[in-house]
Tab-separated table of C-alpha atoms in Angstrom:
chain	number	residue	atom	x	y	z
Z	53	MET	CA	-99.694	49.338	-125.133
Z	54	LEU	CA	-102.061	51.237	-122.962
Z	55	LEU	CA	-101.427	55.044	-122.291
Z	56	ASN	CA	-103.406	55.224	-119.046
Z	57	ASN	CA	-103.179	54.458	-115.421
Z	58	VAL	CA	-101.401	57.358	-114.068
Z	59	GLY	CA	-103.241	60.512	-112.460
Z	60	GLU	CA	-101.563	62.871	-114.956
Z	61	HIS	CA	-103.328	61.322	-117.808
Z	62	ILE	CA	-106.882	61.984	-116.757
Z	63	TYR	CA	-108.830	63.966	-119.070
Z	64	LEU	CA	-112.070	66.247	-118.756
Z	65	PRO	CA	-114.460	66.856	-121.301
Z	66	GLY	CA	-113.290	69.794	-123.543
Z	67	ASP	CA	-109.558	69.130	-123.406
Z	68	VAL	CA	-107.661	69.257	-126.451
Z	69	ILE	CA	-105.378	66.288	-127.148
Z	70	ASN	CA	-103.633	67.196	-130.361
Z	71	SER	CA	-99.965	67.210	-128.868
Z	72	LYS	CA	-100.494	63.897	-127.099
Z	73	ILE	CA	-101.592	62.218	-130.232
Z	74	GLN	CA	-98.675	63.652	-132.228
Z	75	THR	CA	-96.209	62.203	-129.779
Z	76	VAL	CA	-97.705	58.567	-130.319
Z	77	CYS	CA	-98.629	58.884	-133.964
Z	78	ASP	CA	-96.892	61.590	-135.841
Z	79	GLY	CA	-98.111	62.524	-139.266
Z	80	GLU	CA	-100.181	59.141	-139.510
Z	81	THR	CA	-103.972	58.729	-139.874
Z	82	VAL	CA	-105.640	57.882	-136.611
Z	83	ARG	CA	-108.855	56.573	-135.813
Z	84	LEU	CA	-110.791	58.074	-132.862
Z	85	GLY	CA	-112.813	55.872	-130.530
Z	86	PRO	CA	-115.649	56.581	-128.098
Z	87	GLY	CA	-115.096	59.807	-125.953
Z	88	LEU	CA	-112.984	61.633	-128.656
Z	89	SER	CA	-114.276	63.966	-131.438
Z	90	LYS	CA	-112.762	66.105	-133.991
Z	91	HIS	CA	-113.645	69.921	-134.207
Z	92	ASN	CA	-111.867	71.505	-137.156
Z	93	THR	CA	-108.220	70.592	-136.626
Z	94	ASP	CA	-108.626	69.755	-132.931
Z	95	VAL	CA	-109.214	66.472	-131.282
Z	96	THR	CA	-111.105	67.197	-128.100
Z	97	VAL	CA	-112.208	64.798	-125.296
Z	98	SER	CA	-115.981	64.618	-124.522
Z	99	LYS	CA	-115.890	62.342	-121.578
Z	100	ALA	CA	-113.839	62.098	-118.381
Z	101	GLY	CA	-111.491	59.475	-118.063
Z	102	SER	CA	-108.099	58.134	-119.157
Z	103	LEU	CA	-106.726	57.984	-122.730
Z	104	CYS	CA	-106.024	54.492	-124.233
Z	105	PHE	CA	-104.128	53.648	-127.432
Z	106	GLY	CA	-104.552	50.505	-129.443
Z	107	PRO	CA	-101.865	49.771	-131.965
Z	108	PRO	CA	-101.684	50.501	-134.762
Z	109	ASN	CA	-103.557	54.065	-134.494
Z	110	THR	CA	-106.680	53.945	-132.437
Z	111	PHE	CA	-107.304	56.293	-129.444
Z	112	TRP	CA	-110.256	56.215	-127.072
Z	113	ILE	CA	-111.336	57.216	-123.684
Z	114	ASP	CA	-111.974	54.763	-120.977
Z	115	CYS	CA	-114.699	56.005	-118.916
Z	116	HIS	CA	-117.254	54.656	-116.296
Z	117	GLN	CA	-120.632	54.577	-117.440
Z	118	LYS	CA	-123.778	52.705	-116.692
Z	119	ARG	CA	-126.054	53.851	-119.328
Z	120	TYR	CA	-125.724	51.635	-122.570
Z	121	ILE	CA	-125.401	53.484	-125.890
Z	122	PRO	CA	-125.975	50.951	-128.667
Z	123	CYS	CA	-123.137	50.121	-131.022
Z	124	LYS	CA	-123.184	47.969	-134.207
Z	125	GLY	CA	-121.620	44.662	-133.781
Z	126	GLU	CA	-121.781	44.515	-129.854
Z	127	ASN	CA	-123.249	41.389	-128.271
Z	128	VAL	CA	-125.855	42.277	-125.612
Z	129	ILE	CA	-128.409	40.624	-123.404
Z	130	GLY	CA	-131.918	41.794	-123.589
Z	131	VAL	CA	-135.335	41.192	-121.980
Z	132	ILE	CA	-138.247	40.507	-124.366
Z	133	SER	CA	-140.972	43.364	-123.351
Z	134	GLY	CA	-143.494	42.802	-126.148
Z	135	LYS	CA	-144.335	42.040	-129.653
Z	136	GLN	CA	-144.914	44.396	-132.708
Z	137	GLY	CA	-145.777	43.226	-136.121
Z	138	ASP	CA	-143.056	40.729	-137.097
Z	139	TYR	CA	-140.717	42.045	-134.451
Z	140	TYR	CA	-140.188	41.602	-130.658
Z	141	LYS	CA	-139.376	44.523	-128.460
Z	142	VAL	CA	-136.163	44.075	-126.421
Z	143	ASP	CA	-135.117	46.016	-123.448
Z	144	ILE	CA	-131.260	46.205	-123.802
Z	145	GLY	CA	-130.868	49.237	-121.445
Z	146	SER	CA	-130.593	51.917	-123.983
Z	147	SER	CA	-132.891	54.967	-124.467
Z	148	ASP	CA	-134.760	53.009	-127.097
Z	149	GLN	CA	-135.843	49.569	-127.158
Z	150	ALA	CA	-134.208	46.962	-129.660
Z	151	LEU	CA	-136.325	45.361	-132.407
Z	152	LEU	CA	-135.575	41.653	-132.975
Z	153	ASN	CA	-137.107	40.032	-136.151
Z	154	PHE	CA	-138.926	36.721	-135.777
Z	155	LEU	CA	-136.635	35.297	-138.582
Z	156	SER	CA	-133.432	36.156	-136.821
Z	157	PHE	CA	-133.144	32.966	-135.112
Z	158	GLU	CA	-131.693	29.857	-136.141
Z	159	GLY	CA	-133.999	27.698	-137.979
Z	160	ALA	CA	-136.879	30.096	-137.925
Z	161	SER	CA	-139.032	30.461	-141.098
Z	162	LYS	CA	-142.307	32.325	-141.757
Z	163	ARG	CA	-144.221	28.796	-140.720
Z	164	ASN	CA	-141.842	28.083	-137.942
Z	165	ARG	CA	-141.931	30.938	-135.499
Z	166	PRO	CA	-139.944	31.214	-132.357
Z	167	ASN	CA	-142.231	31.298	-129.351
Z	168	LEU	CA	-140.932	33.813	-126.825
Z	169	SER	CA	-142.981	35.595	-124.212
Z	170	PRO	CA	-142.273	38.948	-122.392
Z	171	GLY	CA	-139.782	38.438	-119.649
Z	172	ASP	CA	-137.691	36.060	-121.675
Z	173	VAL	CA	-133.954	36.693	-121.828
Z	174	VAL	CA	-132.170	36.707	-125.329
Z	175	PHE	CA	-128.588	37.078	-126.102
Z	176	GLY	CA	-127.814	38.652	-129.502
Z	177	LYS	CA	-125.678	40.891	-131.801
Z	178	LEU	CA	-126.815	44.290	-132.618
Z	179	ALA	CA	-127.260	44.532	-136.434
Z	180	ILE	CA	-128.297	48.061	-136.752
Z	181	ALA	CA	-127.217	50.882	-134.266
Z	182	ASN	CA	-127.797	54.300	-135.239
Z	183	LYS	CA	-128.633	57.540	-133.285
Z	184	HIS	CA	-131.602	58.205	-135.371
Z	185	MET	CA	-133.263	54.847	-135.359
Z	186	GLU	CA	-134.265	52.029	-133.074
Z	187	PRO	CA	-131.456	49.397	-132.610
Z	188	GLU	CA	-131.954	46.053	-134.360
Z	189	MET	CA	-130.728	42.741	-132.798
Z	190	THR	CA	-130.180	39.500	-134.542
Z	191	CYS	CA	-129.569	36.031	-132.755
Z	192	VAL	CA	-127.887	34.407	-135.907
Z	193	ASP	CA	-124.525	34.856	-137.297
Z	194	VAL	CA	-123.887	35.453	-141.020
Z	195	ASN	CA	-124.194	31.626	-141.846
Z	196	GLY	CA	-127.593	31.575	-140.300
Z	197	LYS	CA	-126.090	29.764	-137.297
Z	198	ALA	CA	-127.312	30.580	-133.539
Z	199	ASN	CA	-123.540	30.286	-132.550
Z	200	GLY	CA	-124.307	30.522	-128.791
Z	201	MET	CA	-126.910	33.356	-129.232
Z	202	GLY	CA	-130.589	33.074	-128.975
Z	203	LEU	CA	-133.002	32.400	-125.925
Z	204	VAL	CA	-131.275	32.044	-122.586
Z	205	ASP	CA	-132.852	29.518	-120.377
Z	206	ASP	CA	-133.001	31.639	-117.068
Z	207	LYS	CA	-134.677	29.073	-115.054
Z	208	TYR	CA	-131.850	28.222	-112.775
Z	209	GLY	CA	-129.818	31.469	-112.988
Z	210	ILE	CA	-129.807	35.093	-112.599
Z	211	LEU	CA	-129.653	38.147	-114.668
Z	212	PHE	CA	-128.312	41.303	-113.177
Z	213	GLN	CA	-127.060	44.683	-114.371
Z	214	THR	CA	-123.618	46.042	-113.728
Z	215	SER	CA	-121.738	49.160	-114.960
Z	216	LEU	CA	-120.345	48.921	-118.771
Z	217	ASN	CA	-116.949	49.135	-117.382
Z	218	LEU	CA	-117.212	46.003	-115.488
Z	219	ALA	CA	-118.739	44.176	-118.448
Z	220	ARG	CA	-115.830	45.333	-120.617
Z	221	LYS	CA	-113.282	44.481	-117.876
Z	222	LEU	CA	-114.718	40.903	-117.456
Z	223	LEU	CA	-114.724	40.326	-121.343
Z	224	SER	CA	-110.999	41.654	-121.645
Z	225	PRO	CA	-108.364	38.924	-122.038
Z	226	ASP	CA	-106.353	40.571	-119.379
Z	227	CYS	CA	-108.716	40.135	-116.672
Z	228	ILE	CA	-108.285	36.772	-114.967
Z	229	LEU	CA	-111.512	36.458	-112.904
Z	230	LEU	CA	-113.592	34.383	-114.895
Z	231	PRO	CA	-111.016	31.869	-115.998
Z	232	GLU	CA	-109.707	31.465	-112.549
Z	233	LEU	CA	-113.136	31.087	-111.330
Z	234	GLY	CA	-113.875	28.352	-113.862
Z	235	SER	CA	-110.925	26.449	-112.775
Z	236	ARG	CA	-112.436	26.198	-109.318
Z	237	LEU	CA	-116.166	25.942	-109.803
Z	238	ALA	CA	-118.502	24.775	-112.557
Z	239	PHE	CA	-120.631	27.631	-113.884
Z	240	GLU	CA	-121.851	29.265	-117.008
Z	241	VAL	CA	-121.933	33.050	-117.407
Z	242	ILE	CA	-123.010	35.397	-120.371
Z	243	VAL	CA	-121.605	38.816	-120.283
Z	244	GLY	CA	-123.464	41.547	-122.435
Z	245	LEU	CA	-121.553	44.565	-123.424
Z	246	ASN	CA	-124.599	46.489	-122.296
Z	247	GLY	CA	-123.859	45.550	-118.833
Z	248	LYS	CA	-126.017	42.989	-118.242
Z	249	ILE	CA	-124.774	39.507	-117.005
Z	250	ALA	CA	-126.570	36.194	-116.815
Z	251	LEU	CA	-125.098	33.648	-114.291
Z	252	PHE	CA	-125.876	30.022	-113.884
Z	253	CYS	CA	-124.517	27.730	-111.132
Z	254	LYS	CA	-125.507	24.498	-109.581
Z	255	SER	CA	-127.220	26.067	-106.603
Z	256	SER	CA	-128.734	29.244	-105.653
Z	257	ALA	CA	-126.247	29.865	-102.941
Z	258	GLN	CA	-123.365	29.714	-105.405
Z	259	THR	CA	-125.037	31.933	-107.869
Z	260	ILE	CA	-125.564	34.564	-105.246
Z	261	THR	CA	-121.913	34.482	-104.137
Z	262	LEU	CA	-120.625	34.600	-107.451
Z	263	MET	CA	-122.697	37.486	-108.346
Z	264	LYS	CA	-121.516	39.388	-105.321
Z	265	LEU	CA	-117.990	38.475	-106.104
Z	266	ILE	CA	-118.362	39.719	-109.757
Z	267	ASN	CA	-119.833	43.070	-108.543
Z	268	GLU	CA	-117.333	43.541	-106.014
Z	269	SER	CA	-114.522	42.922	-108.602
Z	270	GLU	CA	-115.015	46.174	-110.396
Z	271	TYR	CA	-112.414	48.101	-108.503
Z	272	LEU	CA	-110.136	45.201	-107.865
Z	273	SER	CA	-106.631	44.543	-109.910
Z	274	ASN	CA	-105.775	41.004	-110.911
Z	275	GLU	CA	-103.607	40.326	-107.909
Z	276	GLN	CA	-106.296	41.597	-105.387
Z	277	MET	CA	-108.901	39.192	-107.310
Z	278	LEU	CA	-106.595	36.298	-106.634
Z	279	ASP	CA	-106.338	37.018	-102.986
Z	280	VAL	CA	-110.154	37.043	-102.675
Z	281	LEU	CA	-110.176	33.820	-104.631
Z	282	LYS	CA	-107.863	32.210	-102.519
Z	283	GLY	CA	-109.621	33.360	-99.255
Z	284	MET	CA	-113.028	31.923	-100.699
Z	285	PHE	CA	-111.728	28.449	-101.995
Z	286	LEU	CA	-108.757	27.906	-99.488
P	221	MET	CA	-110.947	95.370	-100.865
P	222	LEU	CA	-110.738	91.860	-99.548
P	223	LEU	CA	-110.696	88.803	-101.681
P	224	SER	CA	-111.828	85.903	-99.249
P	225	THR	CA	-110.944	82.455	-100.198
P	226	LEU	CA	-113.101	79.834	-101.595
P	227	SER	CA	-114.864	77.562	-99.019
P	228	GLU	CA	-113.972	74.063	-98.986
P	229	MET	CA	-115.259	71.697	-101.510
P	230	LYS	CA	-116.048	67.982	-101.207
P	231	CYS	CA	-117.211	65.611	-103.664
P	232	LYS	CA	-118.435	62.057	-103.615
P	233	GLN	CA	-119.126	60.314	-106.801
P	234	ASN	CA	-121.365	57.447	-107.827
P	235	VAL	CA	-123.306	57.428	-104.418
P	236	LEU	CA	-126.631	56.317	-105.670
P	237	LYS	CA	-127.055	52.834	-107.290
P	238	SER	CA	-129.879	53.160	-109.802
P	239	THR	CA	-128.868	56.560	-111.232
P	240	ASP	CA	-126.608	56.621	-114.164
P	241	GLY	CA	-124.371	59.382	-112.541
P	242	SER	CA	-124.707	60.891	-109.025
P	243	VAL	CA	-122.647	63.058	-106.838
P	244	GLU	CA	-122.765	64.358	-103.293
P	245	PHE	CA	-121.323	67.913	-103.620
P	246	SER	CA	-120.491	70.364	-100.802
P	247	GLN	CA	-119.130	73.950	-100.782
P	248	GLY	CA	-118.640	74.957	-97.389
P	249	ASP	CA	-121.806	74.016	-95.476
P	250	THR	CA	-124.081	73.805	-98.449
P	251	VAL	CA	-124.663	70.372	-99.646
P	252	VAL	CA	-126.396	69.096	-102.705
P	253	LEU	CA	-127.138	65.351	-103.816
P	254	VAL	CA	-127.291	65.389	-107.802
P	255	GLY	CA	-128.411	62.624	-109.870
P	256	ALA	CA	-128.191	62.401	-113.708
P	257	TYR	CA	-130.129	60.026	-115.985
P	258	GLY	CA	-129.674	59.896	-119.670
P	259	PRO	CA	-129.693	59.583	-122.637
P	260	ALA	CA	-133.063	58.157	-121.586
P	261	ASP	CA	-136.513	57.465	-123.250
P	262	CYS	CA	-138.695	60.345	-123.883
P	263	LYS	CA	-142.306	60.822	-124.292
P	264	GLU	CA	-143.146	61.308	-127.933
P	265	SER	CA	-145.093	64.623	-127.310
P	266	LYS	CA	-141.837	66.012	-125.886
P	267	GLN	CA	-139.309	64.677	-128.376
P	268	ASP	CA	-137.064	66.810	-130.402
P	269	VAL	CA	-135.873	65.145	-133.590
P	270	LYS	CA	-132.518	67.204	-133.820
P	271	GLU	CA	-131.323	67.032	-130.423
P	272	ALA	CA	-131.858	65.800	-126.659
P	273	ILE	CA	-133.977	67.570	-124.388
P	274	VAL	CA	-132.693	68.395	-120.905
P	275	GLU	CA	-134.963	68.267	-117.696
P	276	VAL	CA	-133.853	69.797	-114.439
P	277	ASN	CA	-135.632	69.191	-111.045
P	278	PHE	CA	-134.775	71.007	-107.945
P	279	ARG	CA	-136.136	69.158	-104.652
P	280	PRO	CA	-135.990	71.488	-101.720
P	281	LYS	CA	-135.047	70.190	-98.093
P	282	ILE	CA	-138.577	70.408	-96.898
P	283	GLY	CA	-141.830	70.825	-98.777
P	284	ILE	CA	-142.716	70.996	-102.447
P	285	PRO	CA	-140.712	72.802	-105.093
P	286	GLY	CA	-142.024	76.397	-105.393
P	287	ILE	CA	-141.268	79.526	-107.629
P	288	ALA	CA	-137.771	79.944	-106.363
P	289	GLU	CA	-136.780	76.345	-107.159
P	290	LYS	CA	-138.323	76.622	-110.543
P	291	TYR	CA	-136.299	79.671	-111.290
P	292	LEU	CA	-132.964	77.941	-110.302
P	293	GLU	CA	-134.187	75.038	-112.439
P	294	GLN	CA	-134.420	77.036	-115.599
P	295	PHE	CA	-130.915	78.435	-114.888
P	296	VAL	CA	-129.111	75.370	-114.433
P	297	LYS	CA	-131.118	73.802	-117.367
P	298	GLY	CA	-129.762	76.564	-119.692
P	299	VAL	CA	-126.120	75.723	-118.385
P	300	CYS	CA	-126.722	72.057	-119.124
P	301	GLU	CA	-128.183	72.623	-122.414
P	302	SER	CA	-125.039	74.590	-123.337
P	303	CYS	CA	-122.466	71.980	-122.230
P	304	ILE	CA	-123.969	68.655	-123.191
P	305	GLN	CA	-123.364	67.585	-126.899
P	306	ARG	CA	-127.154	67.076	-127.355
P	307	SER	CA	-127.090	66.412	-131.350
P	308	LEU	CA	-125.487	62.936	-130.519
P	309	HIS	CA	-128.588	61.692	-128.775
P	310	PRO	CA	-131.750	62.823	-130.707
P	311	ARG	CA	-135.188	61.944	-129.443
P	312	THR	CA	-134.049	61.437	-125.864
P	313	THR	CA	-133.933	63.181	-122.564
P	314	PHE	CA	-131.378	64.054	-120.042
P	315	SER	CA	-132.879	64.259	-116.526
P	316	ILE	CA	-131.042	65.803	-113.570
P	317	ILE	CA	-132.528	65.884	-110.036
P	318	VAL	CA	-130.821	68.217	-107.523
P	319	GLN	CA	-131.848	67.542	-103.905
P	320	VAL	CA	-130.870	70.231	-101.737
P	321	ILE	CA	-129.479	68.718	-98.254
P	322	GLN	CA	-128.388	71.707	-96.603
P	323	ASP	CA	-128.512	75.364	-97.930
P	324	ARG	CA	-126.229	77.640	-96.135
P	325	GLY	CA	-125.652	80.197	-99.004
P	326	SER	CA	-124.046	79.996	-102.545
P	327	LEU	CA	-126.639	77.145	-103.416
P	328	LEU	CA	-126.814	78.058	-107.173
P	329	SER	CA	-123.004	77.582	-107.500
P	330	CYS	CA	-123.016	74.469	-105.576
P	331	ALA	CA	-125.846	73.127	-107.550
P	332	ILE	CA	-124.143	73.761	-110.903
P	333	ASN	CA	-120.782	72.439	-109.816
P	334	GLY	CA	-122.535	69.291	-108.496
P	335	THR	CA	-124.522	68.986	-111.787
P	336	SER	CA	-121.369	69.326	-113.679
P	337	MET	CA	-119.812	66.385	-111.780
P	338	ALA	CA	-122.870	64.274	-111.885
P	339	LEU	CA	-122.849	64.650	-115.736
P	340	GLN	CA	-119.366	63.665	-116.012
P	341	ASP	CA	-119.997	60.725	-113.619
P	342	ALA	CA	-122.657	59.403	-115.758
P	343	GLY	CA	-120.188	59.475	-118.881
P	344	ILE	CA	-122.371	61.907	-120.772
P	345	SER	CA	-120.545	63.634	-123.733
P	346	MET	CA	-120.030	67.164	-123.067
P	347	LYS	CA	-118.311	69.980	-124.864
P	348	PHE	CA	-116.914	71.414	-121.584
P	349	MET	CA	-117.588	71.060	-117.837
P	350	PRO	CA	-119.471	74.186	-116.299
P	351	VAL	CA	-117.934	75.832	-113.320
P	352	ALA	CA	-119.783	78.176	-111.110
P	353	VAL	CA	-118.590	80.857	-108.689
P	354	THR	CA	-120.794	82.883	-106.404
P	355	VAL	CA	-119.447	86.139	-105.368
P	356	ALA	CA	-121.006	88.712	-102.883
P	357	LEU	CA	-120.213	92.394	-102.765
P	358	LYS	CA	-120.471	93.764	-99.281
P	359	HIS	CA	-120.063	97.310	-97.794
P	360	LYS	CA	-117.270	97.605	-95.400
P	361	GLU	CA	-118.535	97.536	-91.872
P	362	GLU	CA	-116.350	99.935	-90.276
P	363	VAL	CA	-113.821	102.296	-92.056
P	364	SER	CA	-110.501	100.869	-91.253
P	365	MET	CA	-107.954	103.339	-90.073
P	366	GLU	CA	-105.287	102.581	-92.633
P	367	THR	CA	-107.444	103.553	-95.925
P	368	ASP	CA	-104.743	102.515	-98.171
P	369	CYS	CA	-107.270	100.818	-100.620
P	370	GLY	CA	-108.573	104.340	-101.686
P	371	THR	CA	-111.935	104.841	-102.741
P	372	GLU	CA	-112.887	101.082	-102.666
P	373	ASP	CA	-115.439	100.665	-99.559
P	374	TYR	CA	-116.717	97.164	-100.284
P	375	ASP	CA	-115.348	93.544	-99.993
P	376	VAL	CA	-115.632	90.820	-102.549
P	377	ILE	CA	-116.642	87.523	-101.015
P	378	PHE	CA	-116.512	84.162	-102.712
P	379	SER	CA	-118.956	81.440	-101.706
P	380	PRO	CA	-120.802	83.708	-99.245
P	381	SER	CA	-122.765	82.203	-96.315
P	382	LEU	CA	-126.490	82.890	-96.134
P	383	GLU	CA	-125.932	85.800	-93.572
P	384	GLU	CA	-123.315	87.120	-96.083
P	385	GLU	CA	-125.692	87.042	-98.992
P	386	GLU	CA	-128.243	88.984	-97.024
P	387	LYS	CA	-126.022	91.818	-95.920
P	388	ALA	CA	-124.457	91.940	-99.310
P	389	PHE	CA	-125.803	94.853	-101.554
P	390	ALA	CA	-125.055	92.893	-104.741
P	391	ASN	CA	-124.822	88.893	-105.496
P	392	LEU	CA	-123.427	87.478	-108.677
P	393	THR	CA	-123.192	83.854	-109.746
P	394	LEU	CA	-120.862	83.484	-112.758
P	395	VAL	CA	-120.562	80.309	-114.725
P	396	PHE	CA	-117.368	79.636	-116.889
P	397	ASP	CA	-116.355	76.845	-119.112
P	398	SER	CA	-113.512	74.563	-118.164
P	399	VAL	CA	-111.533	74.930	-121.153
P	400	LYS	CA	-110.928	78.477	-121.866
P	401	SER	CA	-112.706	79.881	-118.755
P	402	GLU	CA	-115.052	81.852	-120.815
P	403	LEU	CA	-118.264	83.080	-119.272
P	404	VAL	CA	-121.328	80.754	-119.821
P	405	SER	CA	-123.951	82.597	-117.842
P	406	THR	CA	-124.515	85.116	-115.128
P	407	TYR	CA	-127.166	85.361	-112.382
P	408	ALA	CA	-126.970	88.793	-110.858
P	409	SER	CA	-129.100	90.550	-108.159
P	410	GLY	CA	-128.609	93.975	-106.646
P	411	PRO	CA	-127.127	97.214	-108.147
P	412	MET	CA	-123.443	97.206	-108.961
P	413	THR	CA	-121.155	99.405	-111.120
P	414	SER	CA	-119.905	98.006	-114.376
P	415	PHE	CA	-116.291	98.440	-112.817
P	416	GLN	CA	-117.478	96.247	-110.005
P	417	TYR	CA	-118.690	93.687	-112.249
P	418	GLN	CA	-115.526	93.505	-114.267
P	419	GLN	CA	-113.644	93.164	-110.977
P	420	CYS	CA	-115.923	90.236	-109.996
P	421	LEU	CA	-115.614	88.650	-113.456
P	422	MET	CA	-111.807	88.802	-113.428
P	423	SER	CA	-111.249	87.532	-109.902
P	424	ALA	CA	-114.127	84.770	-110.330
P	425	LYS	CA	-112.398	83.660	-113.572
P	426	ASN	CA	-109.182	83.051	-111.527
P	427	VAL	CA	-111.069	81.154	-108.817
P	428	SER	CA	-112.751	78.977	-111.462
P	429	LYS	CA	-109.343	77.582	-112.488
P	430	SER	CA	-108.813	76.216	-108.941
P	431	ILE	CA	-112.225	74.673	-109.132
P	432	VAL	CA	-111.372	72.889	-112.451
P	433	GLN	CA	-108.273	71.438	-110.691
P	434	PHE	CA	-110.522	70.152	-107.877
P	435	PHE	CA	-112.594	68.423	-110.590
P	436	ARG	CA	-109.719	66.992	-112.119
P	437	ASP	CA	-108.476	65.727	-108.809
P	438	SER	CA	-111.733	64.275	-107.877
P	439	VAL	CA	-111.989	62.392	-111.180
P	440	SER	CA	-108.303	61.118	-111.075
P	441	LYS	CA	-109.221	59.834	-107.492
P	442	LYS	CA	-112.332	58.087	-108.867
P	443	LEU	CA	-110.465	56.473	-111.755
P	444	ALA	CA	-107.418	55.637	-109.610
P	445	ALA	CA	-109.435	52.853	-107.853
P	446	ASP	CA	-110.500	51.615	-111.302
P	447	VAL	CA	-107.230	50.504	-112.709
P	448	LEU	CA	-107.018	46.841	-113.958
């Protein structure tokens, strides 16, 4: 259940939403997500956008944003920008560069180091994200397996930057764009929550067309996307 | 005393591609283009370990920024520092660039309202949105025949044009917060009595509410296109 979508539910920074929360979850403990904070007894909005509700008790503000703010556990795409001691420096689009340890790759050991150079693209998970520290990435899961993460071979693809909103929208199960495209065309795509998208198709022309399509889909509804797809693939 | 109406406002969000937030904001004939970046990387020598720093740059229509621009920058910077939740992003910087496209009076309030929308467009966490109103106090040109307004021999003009600003004996720019309409800061020039100041304050406070409503409407318009 989403509480958004209508003009009357737009909130501006500073608005107090106690009464709204009480009508949905009265007397229960609630969780406040991005864009909401608690001041004394008031819940205030800090970003402009629509209020969303995720059962059982989570509230957040859905807001259009381009700048990535690291958050623990999110999957991101980054570009290696250099080496520092036992770490790679990775540009993930946030204010600080992320650190990526040589050992946080599948099968890596002190002897067997991964060989990455500046400009390489990696897909990983944020293991540490804290406002006081540099974020730290890892390319293995808890079992030490790559699980799809690691170096992204970008020789035949393209890496481009979109708004965070679009990245979240593409990853949401409600959005039909990527599954519908997949049923019509063979391609590979990696969407990072930091708004970076890596796209691989059979030919450059297809890659460019798909990139344009993804960028344009930001303000399209599911029905409009279907119309566009029907126009493209007959 | 005459209370003229506020000049028409227009706002176009997300106009520049590579900024985090950008707005083309116009108030009457005055137009500014504001770009906001942040939280961004910051030189170690400038960093503050407790909170983010704010940088404001004014670019005049022609030439390089001078003392007048620097003065406005400092004022806008103070307003931004009070509205952004800076402690959420220590060791970073928020950078705001205001390009003046056309100055036909009330530049400062236009710049602050534009900055406010640009910060909002960038999705920066804020305590409130600053709302600015420029007021000019002008002597009546000719004494009207029906002097029913008694001793008051001046007009209060909102968002004055350049000519009106020049003719006025006092100019005031008042900045309010969008939540409780409390005064955030004041920029005043020219002599005025405390009664006149109070009068401007009260009427500007009322006007600021309609600007907040304008902000709300433009945000809704932007987000209405964004529904899945």
